[in-house]
Coordinates of C-alpha atoms in Angstrom, one line a residue:
M1 CA -18.4 30.7 -1.3
E2 CA -17.6 32.0 2.3
K3 CA -14.0 31.6 3.4
M4 CA -15.2 29.5 6.4
D5 CA -17.1 27.1 4.1
L6 CA -13.9 26.7 1.9
E7 CA -11.8 26.1 5.0
K8 CA -14.0 23.2 6.1
L9 CA -14.4 21.8 2.6
Y10 CA -10.6 21.7 2.2
S11 CA -9.9 20.3 5.7
P12 CA -10.2 16.5 5.3
S13 CA -10.0 15.9 9.0
M14 CA -13.3 17.6 9.5
W15 CA -15.1 14.9 7.6
N16 CA -13.9 11.7 9.2
K17 CA -16.4 9.9 11.4
R18 CA -14.0 8.1 13.7
C19 CA -12.9 10.9 16.1
A20 CA -12.3 14.6 16.6
P21 CA -10.4 16.3 13.7
T22 CA -7.4 17.0 15.9
D23 CA -7.3 13.4 17.1
V24 CA -7.5 11.9 13.6
T25 CA -4.4 13.9 12.5
T26 CA -2.5 13.2 15.7
N27 CA -3.2 9.5 15.4
F28 CA -2.3 9.5 11.8
V29 CA 1.2 10.9 12.5
K30 CA 1.8 8.4 15.3
L31 CA 0.6 5.4 13.2
G32 CA 2.9 6.5 10.4
Q33 CA 5.9 7.0 12.6
D34 CA 5.3 3.5 14.1
A35 CA 4.8 1.9 10.7
T36 CA 8.0 3.4 9.4
L37 CA 10.0 2.3 12.5
R38 CA 8.7 -1.2 12.2
A39 CA 9.5 -1.3 8.4
R40 CA 13.0 -0.1 9.0
K41 CA 13.5 -2.8 11.7
N42 CA 11.8 -5.7 10.0
T43 CA 12.9 -5.3 6.3
R44 CA 16.3 -4.8 4.6
C45 CA 16.3 -1.2 3.6
E46 CA 18.4 1.7 2.4
I47 CA 17.4 5.0 4.1
D48 CA 18.0 8.5 2.8
V49 CA 19.1 7.9 -0.7
P50 CA 19.8 11.4 -2.1
Y51 CA 18.3 12.6 -5.4
G52 CA 18.8 16.3 -4.8
P53 CA 21.0 18.7 -2.8
S54 CA 18.7 19.4 0.2
E55 CA 18.1 17.5 3.4
R56 CA 14.6 16.4 2.4
T57 CA 15.3 15.5 -1.3
K58 CA 15.9 11.8 -0.4
Y59 CA 14.0 8.6 -0.6
D60 CA 14.0 5.3 1.3
I61 CA 14.1 1.8 -0.4
Y62 CA 12.6 -1.1 1.5
G63 CA 13.2 -4.7 0.3
I64 CA 16.7 -4.2 -1.0
D65 CA 17.3 -8.0 -0.6
L66 CA 14.5 -8.9 -3.0
P67 CA 15.5 -10.1 -6.5
D68 CA 16.7 -7.3 -8.9
E69 CA 13.7 -7.9 -11.2
S70 CA 11.2 -7.3 -8.4
P71 CA 8.5 -4.7 -9.2
I72 CA 8.6 -1.4 -7.3
F73 CA 5.9 0.6 -5.7
V74 CA 6.7 4.3 -5.0
L75 CA 4.7 6.4 -2.5
I76 CA 4.7 10.2 -2.4
H77 CA 3.6 11.5 1.0
G78 CA 0.9 14.1 1.7
G79 CA 0.6 17.0 4.1
Y80 CA -0.7 19.9 1.9
W81 CA 2.9 20.3 0.5
Q82 CA 3.8 21.9 3.9
K83 CA 3.9 19.1 6.5
M84 CA 4.8 15.5 7.0
S85 CA 7.7 13.5 5.6
K86 CA 8.8 10.1 4.3
D87 CA 9.6 9.2 7.9
E88 CA 5.9 9.1 8.7
Y89 CA 4.5 7.3 5.6
A90 CA 5.9 3.8 5.2
F91 CA 2.4 2.3 6.0
P92 CA 2.5 -0.3 3.3
A93 CA 6.2 -1.1 3.3
E94 CA 6.2 -4.4 5.2
T95 CA 3.1 -5.7 3.4
F96 CA 4.4 -4.9 -0.1
V97 CA 7.9 -6.3 0.7
S98 CA 6.3 -9.5 2.0
Q99 CA 4.6 -9.9 -1.4
G100 CA 7.9 -9.5 -3.3
I101 CA 7.4 -5.8 -4.1
K102 CA 10.1 -3.2 -3.3
F103 CA 8.7 -0.1 -1.7
I104 CA 10.2 3.4 -2.0
C105 CA 9.0 6.4 -0.1
V106 CA 9.9 9.8 -1.5
G107 CA 10.6 13.0 0.5
Y108 CA 10.7 16.5 -0.8
D109 CA 11.1 20.1 0.4
L110 CA 8.1 21.8 1.9
C111 CA 6.4 25.2 1.5
P112 CA 7.0 28.0 2.4
N113 CA 10.7 27.1 2.1
V114 CA 10.2 26.4 -1.6
R115 CA 7.4 27.1 -4.0
L116 CA 5.0 24.4 -5.2
R117 CA 6.5 24.4 -8.7
E118 CA 9.9 23.5 -7.2
I119 CA 8.3 20.5 -5.4
V120 CA 6.8 19.3 -8.6
S121 CA 10.3 19.6 -10.2
Q122 CA 11.8 17.7 -7.4
I123 CA 9.3 14.8 -7.7
K124 CA 10.1 14.6 -11.4
T125 CA 13.8 14.4 -10.6
A126 CA 13.2 11.7 -8.0
M127 CA 11.1 9.6 -10.4
R128 CA 13.7 10.0 -13.1
K129 CA 16.3 8.5 -10.8
I130 CA 14.0 5.8 -9.6
L131 CA 13.2 4.8 -13.1
Q132 CA 16.9 4.7 -13.9
Y133 CA 17.4 2.5 -10.8
A134 CA 14.6 0.2 -11.9
S135 CA 16.0 -0.1 -15.4
K136 CA 19.5 -0.8 -14.2
S137 CA 18.3 -3.5 -11.8
G138 CA 16.0 -5.1 -14.4
S139 CA 12.8 -4.4 -12.5
R140 CA 9.5 -5.6 -14.0
G141 CA 8.0 -2.2 -13.6
V142 CA 7.3 0.9 -11.4
W143 CA 4.0 1.8 -9.9
V144 CA 3.6 5.3 -8.4
G145 CA 1.2 6.1 -5.6
G146 CA 0.5 9.5 -4.0
H147 CA -1.7 10.4 -1.0
S148 CA -3.5 13.8 -0.6
A149 CA -1.0 16.4 -1.8
G150 CA 1.2 13.5 -2.8
A151 CA -1.5 12.4 -5.3
H152 CA -1.3 15.8 -6.9
L153 CA 2.5 15.4 -7.2
A154 CA 2.1 11.9 -8.6
A155 CA -0.4 13.2 -11.1
S156 CA 2.1 15.9 -12.1
L157 CA 4.0 13.1 -13.9
L158 CA 1.2 13.2 -16.5
D159 CA 3.3 15.7 -18.4
S160 CA 3.8 14.8 -22.0
E161 CA 7.4 16.2 -22.2
W162 CA 8.5 14.5 -19.0
L163 CA 6.9 11.2 -20.1
Q164 CA 8.6 11.2 -23.5
Q165 CA 12.0 11.5 -21.8
Q166 CA 11.5 8.5 -19.5
N167 CA 11.5 4.7 -20.0
S168 CA 7.8 4.5 -20.6
T169 CA 7.7 0.7 -20.6
L170 CA 8.8 0.7 -17.0
L171 CA 6.2 3.2 -15.6
K172 CA 3.1 1.1 -15.2
S173 CA 0.6 2.9 -13.2
L174 CA -0.3 6.0 -11.0
V175 CA -2.5 5.3 -7.9
L176 CA -3.9 8.6 -6.8
L177 CA -5.3 8.4 -3.2
S178 CA -7.6 11.1 -1.8
G179 CA -5.9 13.8 -3.9
I180 CA -6.4 17.5 -4.5
Y181 CA -6.0 18.4 -8.1
F182 CA -7.5 21.9 -8.7
L183 CA -5.8 24.4 -6.5
E184 CA -7.5 27.8 -7.0
P185 CA -10.0 27.3 -4.1
L186 CA -7.0 27.0 -1.7
I187 CA -6.1 30.7 -2.3
S188 CA -8.9 31.7 0.0
T189 CA -8.0 29.3 2.8
S190 CA -5.4 29.3 5.6
Y191 CA -3.4 26.7 3.7
N192 CA -2.3 29.3 1.3
E193 CA -0.3 31.1 4.0
A194 CA 2.5 28.6 3.4
L195 CA 1.7 27.9 -0.3
K196 CA 1.6 31.6 -1.3
L197 CA -0.4 30.7 -4.4
E198 CA -1.7 33.3 -6.8
S199 CA -4.3 32.7 -9.4
T200 CA -2.0 32.1 -12.3
E201 CA 0.3 29.7 -10.4
A202 CA -2.6 27.9 -8.9
E203 CA -4.0 27.3 -12.4
L204 CA -0.6 26.2 -13.8
M205 CA 0.0 23.8 -10.9
S206 CA -3.5 22.3 -11.1
T207 CA -3.7 18.7 -12.5
L208 CA -7.2 19.6 -13.9
S209 CA -5.4 22.0 -16.2
I210 CA -3.3 19.4 -18.0
K211 CA -4.0 18.8 -21.6
L212 CA -2.0 15.9 -23.1
P213 CA -1.5 16.3 -26.8
A214 CA -1.9 12.6 -27.5
P215 CA -3.4 9.6 -25.8
V216 CA -1.2 8.1 -23.0
Q217 CA -0.9 4.4 -23.7
N218 CA 0.4 1.6 -21.5
L219 CA -0.1 3.6 -18.3
K220 CA -3.0 2.9 -16.0
V221 CA -4.3 5.7 -13.7
M222 CA -6.4 4.7 -10.7
V223 CA -8.2 7.6 -8.9
V224 CA -9.3 6.5 -5.4
I225 CA -11.4 8.3 -2.9
G226 CA -13.3 7.3 0.3
D227 CA -16.9 7.9 1.2
C228 CA -15.9 9.9 4.4
D229 CA -13.5 12.2 2.7
S230 CA -14.3 15.9 2.1
P231 CA -17.0 16.5 -0.5
A232 CA -14.6 18.8 -2.2
F233 CA -12.0 16.1 -2.5
I234 CA -14.6 13.6 -3.8
E235 CA -15.8 16.1 -6.4
Q236 CA -12.2 16.7 -7.5
A237 CA -11.6 13.0 -7.9
R238 CA -14.6 12.7 -10.1
E239 CA -13.6 15.7 -12.2
L240 CA -10.0 14.4 -12.6
T241 CA -11.3 11.0 -13.7
K242 CA -13.5 12.6 -16.4
L243 CA -10.6 14.7 -17.6
L244 CA -8.2 11.8 -17.8
C245 CA -10.6 9.6 -19.8
S246 CA -10.0 12.0 -22.7
S247 CA -6.2 11.5 -22.6
V248 CA -5.3 8.3 -20.9
D249 CA -6.4 4.9 -22.3
D250 CA -6.7 3.1 -19.0
V251 CA -8.5 5.0 -16.2
E252 CA -10.3 3.7 -13.2
Y253 CA -12.3 5.6 -10.6
K254 CA -12.6 3.7 -7.3
F255 CA -15.0 4.9 -4.6
L256 CA -14.3 3.1 -1.3
R257 CA -17.3 2.8 1.1
S258 CA -17.7 1.6 4.7
G259 CA -16.4 4.8 6.3
I260 CA -13.1 5.1 4.6
D261 CA -11.8 8.6 5.2
H262 CA -8.9 10.7 4.0
F263 CA -6.5 9.2 6.5
S264 CA -7.7 5.6 6.8
I265 CA -7.4 5.1 3.0
I266 CA -3.6 5.1 3.4
E267 CA -3.4 3.7 7.0
N268 CA -5.2 0.6 5.7
L269 CA -2.7 -0.1 3.0
A270 CA -0.7 -1.6 5.8
H271 CA -3.2 -4.5 6.0
H272 CA -3.1 -7.5 3.6
D273 CA -6.9 -7.9 3.8
F274 CA -7.8 -4.3 2.8
P275 CA -9.4 -4.5 -0.6
L276 CA -7.4 -1.6 -2.0
T277 CA -4.1 -3.3 -0.9
Q278 CA -5.2 -6.5 -2.5
K279 CA -6.2 -4.7 -5.7
I280 CA -2.8 -2.9 -6.0
I281 CA -0.8 -6.0 -5.3
E282 CA -2.9 -8.0 -7.8
S283 CA -2.4 -5.3 -10.4
I284 CA 1.3 -5.4 -9.9
N285 CA 1.6 -9.2 -9.9
N286 CA -0.5 -9.5 -13.1
S287 CA 1.6 -7.1 -15.1
T288 CA 4.5 -7.9 -17.2
V289 CA 7.1 -5.7 -18.9

């Protein structure tokens, strides 16, 4: 495939039908910053909880005044592993807290300052600490969401060795939103200038390469994509779903219509009446430890 074709296929902003590609990304950042500022003003929160030694290896907890046993929803931000931060991603914080769900947004170091494998390791460390926090507080469970590159990082938790080391009864679900899971096509795009992926590393870091030795039980994985996302992202979501069905007992593929694109899928989680917001909250409320 021509490099120009790959560049467009792996540029989600090119496929939205709302506005120009540059406008949709600019608006997304502004909406995320505003949502985060509102959440920090309107909810009781603890900002910049460290889980690692660097400035970005921190997470924010919203709803710290909720009961200790409250469920927790964790969100890992996107940005192609090289942009964005937790300070621009608290879209659903107020909505979830209003429903009795603590919300945690996780930051991490970015490429090219670190390699992708280091980011994956950081996310596993962050989740280990969050699960320990949940266990100590008596939480009913932890749900982990990821958007775009964050969906890849959330899916990296489907690692048999890592899962065996955690409190598996607390980790309830992965919600993978508009993710990218097979990384080799990125080698021939401009995104690889920061990622510096080579073929072997791209394969090792790809979620589509995972092979779990035994069925994963008591963990639901929801793979979500919008009808106005990139065709490449839509195809990767389908391929991941097929792969997971051979390893995970509870897998759901959700294709959102009505013009949902790569950015509106997470922007709309701020709204109570968005069907995906309702579905996630219902799933959390219906679950027990």
